[in-house]
Amino acid sequence: MKTYKLIFLFALALAVTACSDDNYSPTDDTQTTDDTTGGGDPDPTDDTTGGGDPDPDPDPVDFTDKLSELPVFQGNLSDLTPRDGVYLYELNSGLFTDYAAKQRLIRLPNGQAMEYAGDDQLPDFPDNTLIAKTFYYNIDDRDPFLGKQIIETRILLKLAGEWLAADYLWNDEQTEAFYDEDGGEVPISYIDSNGVTRNVDYLIPSRSECIVCHFNNAITTPIGPKLRSMNFNPNNEYVNINQLQYFMNEGILTFAPDPASLPLLPDWEDDAAYTLEERARAYMDINCAHCHNPDGVVGTFNMDFRYETPFDDSGIYANRGEIEARTLSTLVNYRMPQLGRTVVHEEAVTMLVEYLESLD
């Protein structure tokens, strides 16, 4: 356990050092910008898609002190209503964060699009892409109309070819969220879908902790919006067809093939459509593989939990006891994942333990 902790802390230091310039404070005057226009601001008309010169972006993006100053939401901020040109997206299997609900949004610069990169992984995003993820709890999951407590909105922003990360913490009045680098702890009490009152000491990541999960191949990168994770019909208030097809229809995803020809990461909760192994591997992919892959922050541990990795190369069998013990634990320096959770994901871990014990 001590050895694992030391290696993890060393990897954390490495990630922070490697990505120390990949985050920008609104008060920092040394942020990287594209100075090809003779000024100090990024050129929002820079054509990186090869499709001709798009119209200038009416809202070129940079980090601000307040969330309301970013082109993400419109109207009453706490309603979380996306602005025109900001798209909701959902994942077929999502990352667990102490049962928090999440709203995921993406904003692309005017006239530009995500480009199919030839596989089912992340598409190519143009500069000035903004990805927002807001974390909240319903007061009562049985009736979302009773309101919610919004905790944080995490922002990834691509500038000059690099992804930058920032976090905005919501005030108690739920009227504004402010740029923050320190993280912290917020006590939460809510009623779950079974009518049980749950209490969570929700952990907000610090700037350096954000980098750890988003550290891949020595650069900061998104985790969730892979094509295979979005290749389904979310049936939400905005989209009732295949999500990738909707993006293509809207012109914000280009050069992609028919979604039917692309893989779909299994929904770990769907035991009717998928085998136990498929569900377990999908859960480990979205919750563990951003660190446990050869280019991740703990890539030297000989564990590769990406869904596409053959079982014999994954390290799952050799580490099955350790995986089970750590996912069942809430000890700060032992639990897995170490960041983003303080409680056990009961439903998922029951499924995962069943899978791991079936390997014996």
mmCIF file of C-alpha atoms in Angstrom:
data_model
loop_
_atom_site.group_PDB
_atom_site.id
_atom_site.type_symbol
_atom_site.label_atom_id
_atom_site.label_comp_id
_atom_site.label_asym_id
_atom_site.label_seq_id
_atom_site.Cartn_x
_atom_site.Cartn_y
_atom_site.Cartn_z
ATOM 1 C CA MET A 1 0.000 0.000 0.000
ATOM 2 C CA LYS A 2 2.812 2.428 0.884
ATOM 3 C CA THR A 3 4.626 1.582 -2.339
ATOM 4 C CA TYR A 4 1.486 2.208 -4.386
ATOM 5 C CA LYS A 5 0.943 5.553 -2.644
ATOM 6 C CA LEU A 6 4.518 6.685 -3.330
ATOM 7 C CA ILE A 7 4.278 5.726 -6.993
ATOM 8 C CA PHE A 8 0.931 7.507 -7.325
ATOM 9 C CA LEU A 9 2.310 10.689 -5.743
ATOM 10 C CA PHE A 10 5.338 10.545 -8.030
ATOM 11 C CA ALA A 11 3.045 10.155 -11.028
ATOM 12 C CA LEU A 12 0.941 13.073 -9.813
ATOM 13 C CA ALA A 13 4.033 15.276 -9.567
ATOM 14 C CA LEU A 14 5.071 14.209 -13.056
ATOM 15 C CA ALA A 15 1.645 15.026 -14.462
ATOM 16 C CA VAL A 16 1.541 18.450 -12.815
ATOM 17 C CA THR A 17 5.036 19.263 -14.063
ATOM 18 C CA ALA A 18 4.315 18.096 -17.592
ATOM 19 C CA CYS A 19 1.030 19.990 -17.786
ATOM 20 C CA SER A 20 1.855 23.041 -15.687
ATOM 21 C CA ASP A 21 1.296 25.343 -18.656
ATOM 22 C CA ASP A 22 -1.917 23.610 -19.720
ATOM 23 C CA ASN A 23 -4.084 25.554 -17.299
ATOM 24 C CA TYR A 24 -4.810 29.258 -17.333
ATOM 25 C CA SER A 25 -5.842 31.610 -14.583
ATOM 26 C CA PRO A 26 -7.933 34.645 -15.608
ATOM 27 C CA THR A 27 -5.330 36.785 -13.850
ATOM 28 C CA ASP A 28 -2.436 35.196 -15.763
ATOM 29 C CA ASP A 29 -1.102 37.438 -18.528
ATOM 30 C CA THR A 30 1.145 34.748 -19.987
ATOM 31 C CA GLN A 31 -1.470 32.467 -21.530
ATOM 32 C CA THR A 32 -0.663 30.979 -24.901
ATOM 33 C CA THR A 33 -2.331 32.813 -27.770
ATOM 34 C CA ASP A 34 -2.197 32.764 -31.541
ATOM 35 C CA ASP A 35 -0.571 36.096 -32.406
ATOM 36 C CA THR A 36 -0.746 35.747 -36.165
ATOM 37 C CA THR A 37 -3.134 38.680 -36.596
ATOM 38 C CA GLY A 38 -0.839 41.273 -35.075
ATOM 39 C CA GLY A 39 -2.757 41.384 -31.782
ATOM 40 C CA GLY A 40 -2.588 39.331 -28.647
ATOM 41 C CA ASP A 41 -5.830 37.400 -29.047
ATOM 42 C CA PRO A 42 -6.339 34.018 -30.706
ATOM 43 C CA ASP A 43 -7.573 34.270 -34.275
ATOM 44 C CA PRO A 44 -11.087 32.779 -34.255
ATOM 45 C CA THR A 45 -11.139 32.757 -38.074
ATOM 46 C CA ASP A 46 -8.108 30.481 -38.348
ATOM 47 C CA ASP A 47 -9.240 27.701 -40.669
ATOM 48 C CA THR A 48 -8.006 24.437 -39.222
ATOM 49 C CA THR A 49 -10.633 22.271 -40.902
ATOM 50 C CA GLY A 50 -9.665 22.812 -44.540
ATOM 51 C CA GLY A 51 -13.195 23.875 -45.425
ATOM 52 C CA GLY A 52 -12.570 27.518 -46.296
ATOM 53 C CA ASP A 53 -12.689 30.580 -44.077
ATOM 54 C CA PRO A 54 -15.540 30.391 -41.569
ATOM 55 C CA ASP A 55 -17.267 33.514 -40.337
ATOM 56 C CA PRO A 56 -15.610 35.118 -37.307
ATOM 57 C CA ASP A 57 -16.732 33.580 -34.041
ATOM 58 C CA PRO A 58 -19.061 36.116 -32.395
ATOM 59 C CA ASP A 59 -17.914 34.904 -28.958
ATOM 60 C CA PRO A 60 -14.202 33.994 -29.033
ATOM 61 C CA VAL A 61 -13.563 32.136 -25.799
ATOM 62 C CA ASP A 62 -11.106 32.627 -22.971
ATOM 63 C CA PHE A 63 -11.312 31.869 -19.282
ATOM 64 C CA THR A 64 -13.031 34.459 -17.114
ATOM 65 C CA ASP A 65 -13.523 35.097 -13.412
ATOM 66 C CA LYS A 66 -17.233 34.258 -13.581
ATOM 67 C CA LEU A 67 -19.029 31.418 -15.334
ATOM 68 C CA SER A 68 -21.749 33.803 -16.525
ATOM 69 C CA GLU A 69 -19.111 35.603 -18.611
ATOM 70 C CA LEU A 70 -18.419 32.476 -20.669
ATOM 71 C CA PRO A 71 -20.628 31.702 -23.716
ATOM 72 C CA VAL A 72 -22.176 28.585 -22.174
ATOM 73 C CA PHE A 73 -25.563 29.358 -20.600
ATOM 74 C CA GLN A 74 -28.369 31.795 -21.290
ATOM 75 C CA GLY A 75 -31.177 33.181 -19.147
ATOM 76 C CA ASN A 76 -31.231 32.381 -15.443
ATOM 77 C CA LEU A 77 -27.815 30.791 -14.848
ATOM 78 C CA SER A 78 -29.023 28.076 -12.470
ATOM 79 C CA ASP A 79 -31.518 26.819 -15.060
ATOM 80 C CA LEU A 80 -28.471 25.517 -16.981
ATOM 81 C CA THR A 81 -30.067 26.399 -20.320
ATOM 82 C CA PRO A 82 -27.480 26.068 -23.109
ATOM 83 C CA ARG A 83 -26.905 29.115 -25.260
ATOM 84 C CA ASP A 84 -27.614 28.932 -28.967
ATOM 85 C CA GLY A 85 -24.813 26.953 -30.586
ATOM 86 C CA VAL A 86 -24.044 25.014 -27.389
ATOM 87 C CA TYR A 87 -24.968 21.330 -27.647
ATOM 88 C CA LEU A 88 -25.921 18.840 -24.973
ATOM 89 C CA TYR A 89 -24.230 15.447 -25.269
ATOM 90 C CA GLU A 90 -24.605 12.271 -23.232
ATOM 91 C CA LEU A 91 -22.517 9.141 -22.699
ATOM 92 C CA ASN A 92 -23.773 5.575 -22.880
ATOM 93 C CA SER A 93 -21.687 4.691 -19.805
ATOM 94 C CA GLY A 94 -20.655 7.557 -17.550
ATOM 95 C CA LEU A 95 -17.981 8.201 -14.966
ATOM 96 C CA PHE A 96 -19.140 7.762 -11.360
ATOM 97 C CA THR A 97 -18.815 10.779 -9.059
ATOM 98 C CA ASP A 98 -20.545 9.991 -5.759
ATOM 99 C CA TYR A 99 -23.942 9.701 -7.465
ATOM 100 C CA ALA A 100 -23.839 13.305 -8.692
ATOM 101 C CA ALA A 101 -25.925 14.146 -11.758
ATOM 102 C CA LYS A 102 -24.096 15.757 -14.673
ATOM 103 C CA GLN A 103 -24.901 17.980 -17.610
ATOM 104 C CA ARG A 104 -22.396 17.753 -20.473
ATOM 105 C CA LEU A 105 -22.161 20.500 -23.102
ATOM 106 C CA ILE A 106 -19.954 21.272 -26.074
ATOM 107 C CA ARG A 107 -19.539 24.543 -27.922
ATOM 108 C CA LEU A 108 -17.686 24.702 -31.229
ATOM 109 C CA PRO A 109 -16.391 27.888 -32.860
ATOM 110 C CA ASN A 110 -18.669 29.451 -35.440
ATOM 111 C CA GLY A 111 -18.680 27.547 -38.746
ATOM 112 C CA GLN A 112 -16.395 24.750 -37.547
ATOM 113 C CA ALA A 113 -16.961 21.161 -36.500
ATOM 114 C CA MET A 114 -15.531 18.086 -34.834
ATOM 115 C CA GLU A 115 -13.823 15.906 -37.455
ATOM 116 C CA TYR A 116 -13.866 12.125 -37.571
ATOM 117 C CA ALA A 117 -10.312 10.979 -36.803
ATOM 118 C CA GLY A 118 -10.603 7.526 -38.361
ATOM 119 C CA ASP A 119 -11.628 5.513 -35.308
ATOM 120 C CA ASP A 120 -14.177 5.311 -32.496
ATOM 121 C CA GLN A 121 -12.107 7.415 -30.102
ATOM 122 C CA LEU A 122 -12.053 11.207 -29.682
ATOM 123 C CA PRO A 123 -12.775 13.240 -32.816
ATOM 124 C CA ASP A 124 -10.480 16.102 -33.777
ATOM 125 C CA PHE A 125 -11.684 19.300 -32.131
ATOM 126 C CA PRO A 126 -10.949 22.738 -33.633
ATOM 127 C CA ASP A 127 -9.343 25.479 -31.586
ATOM 128 C CA ASN A 128 -11.808 27.448 -29.467
ATOM 129 C CA THR A 129 -13.809 24.299 -28.652
ATOM 130 C CA LEU A 130 -15.305 24.515 -25.171
ATOM 131 C CA ILE A 131 -16.485 21.471 -23.200
ATOM 132 C CA ALA A 132 -18.473 22.072 -20.001
ATOM 133 C CA LYS A 133 -19.550 19.544 -17.386
ATOM 134 C CA THR A 134 -21.775 20.682 -14.530
ATOM 135 C CA PHE A 135 -22.162 18.546 -11.386
ATOM 136 C CA TYR A 136 -25.268 18.764 -9.229
ATOM 137 C CA TYR A 137 -27.626 16.838 -6.941
ATOM 138 C CA ASN A 138 -31.391 16.903 -7.110
ATOM 139 C CA ILE A 139 -32.957 17.787 -3.787
ATOM 140 C CA ASP A 140 -35.112 14.698 -4.279
ATOM 141 C CA ASP A 141 -34.371 12.288 -7.115
ATOM 142 C CA ARG A 142 -38.002 11.208 -7.096
ATOM 143 C CA ASP A 143 -39.069 14.699 -8.208
ATOM 144 C CA PRO A 144 -36.385 16.733 -10.036
ATOM 145 C CA PHE A 145 -38.781 19.701 -10.225
ATOM 146 C CA LEU A 146 -38.170 20.313 -6.511
ATOM 147 C CA GLY A 147 -34.826 21.822 -7.477
ATOM 148 C CA LYS A 148 -31.160 20.992 -7.334
ATOM 149 C CA GLN A 149 -27.903 22.003 -5.682
ATOM 150 C CA ILE A 150 -25.288 22.840 -8.288
ATOM 151 C CA ILE A 151 -21.726 22.373 -7.091
ATOM 152 C CA GLU A 152 -19.270 22.978 -9.903
ATOM 153 C CA THR A 153 -18.876 23.471 -13.637
ATOM 154 C CA ARG A 154 -15.654 22.118 -15.104
ATOM 155 C CA ILE A 155 -14.411 23.640 -18.349
ATOM 156 C CA LEU A 156 -12.016 22.298 -20.968
ATOM 157 C CA LEU A 157 -10.990 24.858 -23.567
ATOM 158 C CA LYS A 158 -8.808 24.211 -26.594
ATOM 159 C CA LEU A 159 -6.510 27.091 -27.476
ATOM 160 C CA ALA A 160 -3.569 27.009 -29.901
ATOM 161 C CA GLY A 161 -3.823 23.230 -30.185
ATOM 162 C CA GLU A 162 -3.740 22.553 -26.426
ATOM 163 C CA TRP A 163 -6.500 21.738 -23.956
ATOM 164 C CA LEU A 164 -6.656 23.968 -20.880
ATOM 165 C CA ALA A 165 -8.658 23.118 -17.752
ATOM 166 C CA ALA A 166 -10.536 25.272 -15.259
ATOM 167 C CA ASP A 167 -13.190 24.842 -12.590
ATOM 168 C CA TYR A 168 -15.998 27.179 -11.517
ATOM 169 C CA LEU A 169 -17.571 26.749 -8.077
ATOM 170 C CA TRP A 170 -21.190 27.756 -7.545
ATOM 171 C CA ASN A 171 -22.140 30.047 -4.681
ATOM 172 C CA ASP A 172 -24.702 29.142 -2.027
ATOM 173 C CA GLU A 173 -27.290 31.404 -3.680
ATOM 174 C CA GLN A 174 -26.892 29.438 -6.949
ATOM 175 C CA THR A 175 -26.631 32.723 -8.846
ATOM 176 C CA GLU A 176 -23.010 32.517 -10.030
ATOM 177 C CA ALA A 177 -19.974 30.273 -10.247
ATOM 178 C CA PHE A 178 -16.435 31.561 -9.769
ATOM 179 C CA TYR A 179 -13.061 30.447 -11.115
ATOM 180 C CA ASP A 180 -11.237 28.262 -8.593
ATOM 181 C CA GLU A 181 -7.931 26.389 -8.473
ATOM 182 C CA ASP A 182 -7.906 25.046 -4.915
ATOM 183 C CA GLY A 183 -10.830 22.618 -4.823
ATOM 184 C CA GLY A 184 -12.445 21.712 -1.529
ATOM 185 C CA GLU A 185 -15.213 19.743 0.144
ATOM 186 C CA VAL A 186 -18.957 20.419 0.081
ATOM 187 C CA PRO A 187 -21.368 18.564 2.400
ATOM 188 C CA ILE A 188 -24.389 17.350 0.428
ATOM 189 C CA SER A 189 -27.667 15.868 1.625
ATOM 190 C CA TYR A 190 -30.244 14.605 -0.854
ATOM 191 C CA ILE A 191 -33.018 12.034 -1.189
ATOM 192 C CA ASP A 192 -32.345 9.226 -3.669
ATOM 193 C CA SER A 193 -34.823 7.514 -5.976
ATOM 194 C CA ASN A 194 -35.729 5.035 -3.224
ATOM 195 C CA GLY A 195 -36.642 7.783 -0.770
ATOM 196 C CA VAL A 196 -33.480 7.298 1.298
ATOM 197 C CA THR A 197 -31.638 10.377 2.570
ATOM 198 C CA ARG A 198 -27.990 10.229 1.534
ATOM 199 C CA ASN A 199 -25.148 12.392 2.857
ATOM 200 C CA VAL A 200 -21.993 12.938 0.818
ATOM 201 C CA ASP A 201 -18.864 14.970 1.485
ATOM 202 C CA TYR A 202 -18.439 15.895 -2.150
ATOM 203 C CA LEU A 203 -14.824 16.519 -3.155
ATOM 204 C CA ILE A 204 -14.091 19.286 -5.655
ATOM 205 C CA PRO A 205 -10.767 18.594 -7.406
ATOM 206 C CA SER A 206 -7.911 21.053 -7.257
ATOM 207 C CA ARG A 207 -6.209 22.270 -10.390
ATOM 208 C CA SER A 208 -3.454 19.636 -10.107
ATOM 209 C CA GLU A 209 -5.963 16.834 -9.484
ATOM 210 C CA CYS A 210 -7.872 17.753 -12.654
ATOM 211 C CA ILE A 211 -4.663 17.264 -14.598
ATOM 212 C CA VAL A 212 -4.113 13.750 -13.238
ATOM 213 C CA CYS A 213 -7.267 12.291 -14.776
ATOM 214 C CA HIS A 214 -6.939 14.253 -18.014
ATOM 215 C CA PHE A 215 -3.227 13.436 -18.414
ATOM 216 C CA ASN A 216 -2.585 11.196 -21.406
ATOM 217 C CA ASN A 217 0.620 10.839 -23.387
ATOM 218 C CA ALA A 218 2.031 13.855 -21.500
ATOM 219 C CA ILE A 219 -0.762 16.221 -22.597
ATOM 220 C CA THR A 220 -4.144 17.297 -21.254
ATOM 221 C CA THR A 221 -7.028 15.690 -23.144
ATOM 222 C CA PRO A 222 -10.797 15.137 -22.799
ATOM 223 C CA ILE A 223 -11.995 11.781 -21.456
ATOM 224 C CA GLY A 224 -15.705 11.358 -22.141
ATOM 225 C CA PRO A 225 -16.717 12.480 -25.652
ATOM 226 C CA LYS A 226 -15.368 9.531 -27.602
ATOM 227 C CA LEU A 227 -17.491 8.588 -30.588
ATOM 228 C CA ARG A 228 -18.169 5.099 -29.246
ATOM 229 C CA SER A 229 -19.508 6.586 -26.003
ATOM 230 C CA MET A 230 -21.890 8.933 -27.853
ATOM 231 C CA ASN A 231 -23.063 6.469 -30.519
ATOM 232 C CA PHE A 232 -26.620 5.937 -29.238
ATOM 233 C CA ASN A 233 -30.018 7.623 -28.973
ATOM 234 C CA PRO A 234 -30.114 9.554 -25.677
ATOM 235 C CA ASN A 235 -33.867 10.306 -25.983
ATOM 236 C CA ASN A 236 -33.521 13.602 -24.129
ATOM 237 C CA GLU A 237 -35.280 16.943 -24.569
ATOM 238 C CA TYR A 238 -33.041 17.863 -27.506
ATOM 239 C CA VAL A 239 -32.239 14.624 -29.327
ATOM 240 C CA ASN A 240 -34.406 11.575 -30.107
ATOM 241 C CA ILE A 241 -32.245 10.005 -32.833
ATOM 242 C CA ASN A 242 -28.737 8.590 -32.805
ATOM 243 C CA GLN A 243 -26.578 11.277 -31.200
ATOM 244 C CA LEU A 244 -23.759 11.076 -33.757
ATOM 245 C CA GLN A 245 -26.268 11.281 -36.593
ATOM 246 C CA TYR A 246 -27.787 14.343 -34.932
ATOM 247 C CA PHE A 247 -24.350 15.994 -34.742
ATOM 248 C CA MET A 248 -23.791 15.245 -38.435
ATOM 249 C CA ASN A 249 -27.206 16.660 -39.317
ATOM 250 C CA GLU A 250 -26.341 19.813 -37.383
ATOM 251 C CA GLY A 251 -23.004 20.115 -39.193
ATOM 252 C CA ILE A 252 -20.899 19.877 -36.042
ATOM 253 C CA LEU A 253 -19.429 16.435 -36.853
ATOM 254 C CA THR A 254 -17.903 15.934 -40.283
ATOM 255 C CA PHE A 255 -16.353 13.089 -42.324
ATOM 256 C CA ALA A 256 -17.832 10.441 -40.007
ATOM 257 C CA PRO A 257 -19.256 7.211 -41.465
ATOM 258 C CA ASP A 258 -22.741 5.870 -40.802
ATOM 259 C CA PRO A 259 -22.991 5.547 -36.993
ATOM 260 C CA ALA A 260 -24.236 1.984 -37.487
ATOM 261 C CA SER A 261 -20.737 1.085 -38.705
ATOM 262 C CA LEU A 262 -19.069 2.438 -35.551
ATOM 263 C CA PRO A 263 -18.737 0.524 -32.260
ATOM 264 C CA LEU A 264 -20.709 1.437 -29.151
ATOM 265 C CA LEU A 265 -19.230 1.221 -25.674
ATOM 266 C CA PRO A 266 -21.657 -1.022 -23.749
ATOM 267 C CA ASP A 267 -23.952 0.419 -21.121
ATOM 268 C CA TRP A 268 -22.730 -1.295 -17.954
ATOM 269 C CA GLU A 269 -26.255 -1.139 -16.482
ATOM 270 C CA ASP A 270 -27.885 -3.017 -19.383
ATOM 271 C CA ASP A 271 -27.757 -6.674 -18.379
ATOM 272 C CA ALA A 272 -30.261 -7.626 -21.084
ATOM 273 C CA ALA A 273 -28.166 -6.491 -24.044
ATOM 274 C CA TYR A 274 -24.638 -7.184 -22.796
ATOM 275 C CA THR A 275 -22.720 -9.966 -21.099
ATOM 276 C CA LEU A 276 -21.260 -9.593 -17.634
ATOM 277 C CA GLU A 277 -17.768 -9.297 -19.105
ATOM 278 C CA GLU A 278 -18.829 -6.593 -21.569
ATOM 279 C CA ARG A 279 -20.465 -4.567 -18.826
ATOM 280 C CA ALA A 280 -17.513 -4.900 -16.452
ATOM 281 C CA ARG A 281 -14.970 -3.982 -19.116
ATOM 282 C CA ALA A 282 -17.062 -0.974 -20.165
ATOM 283 C CA TYR A 283 -17.284 0.236 -16.563
ATOM 284 C CA MET A 284 -13.538 -0.123 -16.089
ATOM 285 C CA ASP A 285 -12.904 1.684 -19.368
ATOM 286 C CA ILE A 286 -14.839 4.830 -18.458
ATOM 287 C CA ASN A 287 -13.932 4.868 -14.747
ATOM 288 C CA CYS A 288 -10.367 3.563 -14.662
ATOM 289 C CA ALA A 289 -8.719 3.519 -18.083
ATOM 290 C CA HIS A 290 -7.925 7.231 -18.296
ATOM 291 C CA CYS A 291 -5.197 6.516 -15.715
ATOM 292 C CA HIS A 292 -4.676 2.790 -16.273
ATOM 293 C CA ASN A 293 -3.397 2.720 -19.852
ATOM 294 C CA PRO A 294 0.157 2.792 -21.216
ATOM 295 C CA ASP A 295 0.046 6.595 -21.702
ATOM 296 C CA GLY A 296 -1.852 7.390 -18.490
ATOM 297 C CA VAL A 297 -0.500 8.803 -15.258
ATOM 298 C CA VAL A 298 -0.003 5.275 -13.836
ATOM 299 C CA GLY A 299 0.874 3.622 -17.130
ATOM 300 C CA THR A 300 3.834 1.817 -15.555
ATOM 301 C CA PHE A 301 1.573 -0.430 -13.434
ATOM 302 C CA ASN A 302 1.106 -2.995 -16.224
ATOM 303 C CA MET A 303 -2.647 -2.548 -16.139
ATOM 304 C CA ASP A 304 -4.477 -1.451 -19.278
ATOM 305 C CA PHE A 305 -8.198 -1.196 -18.655
ATOM 306 C CA ARG A 306 -9.226 0.209 -22.029
ATOM 307 C CA TYR A 307 -12.167 -1.674 -23.480
ATOM 308 C CA GLU A 308 -10.341 -2.565 -26.689
ATOM 309 C CA THR A 309 -7.340 -4.086 -24.888
ATOM 310 C CA PRO A 310 -7.361 -7.897 -25.147
ATOM 311 C CA PHE A 311 -8.089 -9.522 -21.792
ATOM 312 C CA ASP A 312 -4.720 -11.299 -21.694
ATOM 313 C CA ASP A 313 -2.965 -7.916 -22.031
ATOM 314 C CA SER A 314 -5.162 -6.003 -19.597
ATOM 315 C CA GLY A 315 -3.684 -7.143 -16.288
ATOM 316 C CA ILE A 316 -7.193 -7.709 -14.933
ATOM 317 C CA TYR A 317 -6.702 -11.362 -14.029
ATOM 318 C CA ALA A 318 -3.393 -10.863 -12.233
ATOM 319 C CA ASN A 319 -4.787 -7.925 -10.250
ATOM 320 C CA ARG A 320 -8.360 -9.108 -9.775
ATOM 321 C CA GLY A 321 -8.101 -9.285 -5.966
ATOM 322 C CA GLU A 322 -6.567 -5.831 -5.735
ATOM 323 C CA ILE A 323 -9.186 -4.364 -8.080
ATOM 324 C CA GLU A 324 -11.994 -5.819 -5.969
ATOM 325 C CA ALA A 325 -10.513 -4.611 -2.671
ATOM 326 C CA ARG A 326 -9.834 -1.089 -3.896
ATOM 327 C CA THR A 327 -13.223 -0.543 -5.540
ATOM 328 C CA LEU A 328 -14.879 -1.680 -2.288
ATOM 329 C CA SER A 329 -12.736 0.640 -0.170
ATOM 330 C CA THR A 330 -13.302 4.275 0.824
ATOM 331 C CA LEU A 331 -9.847 4.781 2.367
ATOM 332 C CA VAL A 332 -8.364 7.928 0.840
ATOM 333 C CA ASN A 333 -5.010 6.485 -0.199
ATOM 334 C CA TYR A 334 -6.270 3.031 -1.121
ATOM 335 C CA ARG A 335 -9.643 3.332 -2.861
ATOM 336 C CA MET A 336 -9.926 3.216 -6.617
ATOM 337 C CA PRO A 337 -10.550 5.480 -8.309
ATOM 338 C CA GLN A 338 -8.692 7.658 -5.810
ATOM 339 C CA LEU A 339 -10.081 10.910 -7.210
ATOM 340 C CA GLY A 340 -13.726 11.771 -7.775
ATOM 341 C CA ARG A 341 -15.386 9.539 -5.232
ATOM 342 C CA THR A 342 -15.741 9.102 -1.468
ATOM 343 C CA VAL A 343 -18.462 6.428 -1.392
ATOM 344 C CA VAL A 344 -18.751 2.993 -2.979
ATOM 345 C CA HIS A 345 -20.669 2.791 -6.251
ATOM 346 C CA GLU A 346 -22.804 -0.002 -4.864
ATOM 347 C CA GLU A 347 -24.675 -1.171 -7.971
ATOM 348 C CA ALA A 348 -21.625 -1.089 -10.213
ATOM 349 C CA VAL A 349 -19.258 -2.704 -7.730
ATOM 350 C CA THR A 350 -21.711 -5.560 -7.148
ATOM 351 C CA MET A 351 -21.578 -6.215 -10.890
ATOM 352 C CA LEU A 352 -17.803 -5.778 -11.021
ATOM 353 C CA VAL A 353 -17.139 -8.122 -8.103
ATOM 354 C CA GLU A 354 -19.347 -10.752 -9.704
ATOM 355 C CA TYR A 355 -17.242 -10.495 -12.853
ATOM 356 C CA LEU A 356 -13.892 -10.584 -11.054
ATOM 357 C CA GLU A 357 -14.858 -13.598 -8.968
ATOM 358 C CA SER A 358 -16.056 -15.412 -12.085
ATOM 359 C CA LEU A 359 -12.462 -15.352 -13.334
ATOM 360 C CA ASP A 360 -11.243 -17.752 -10.642
#
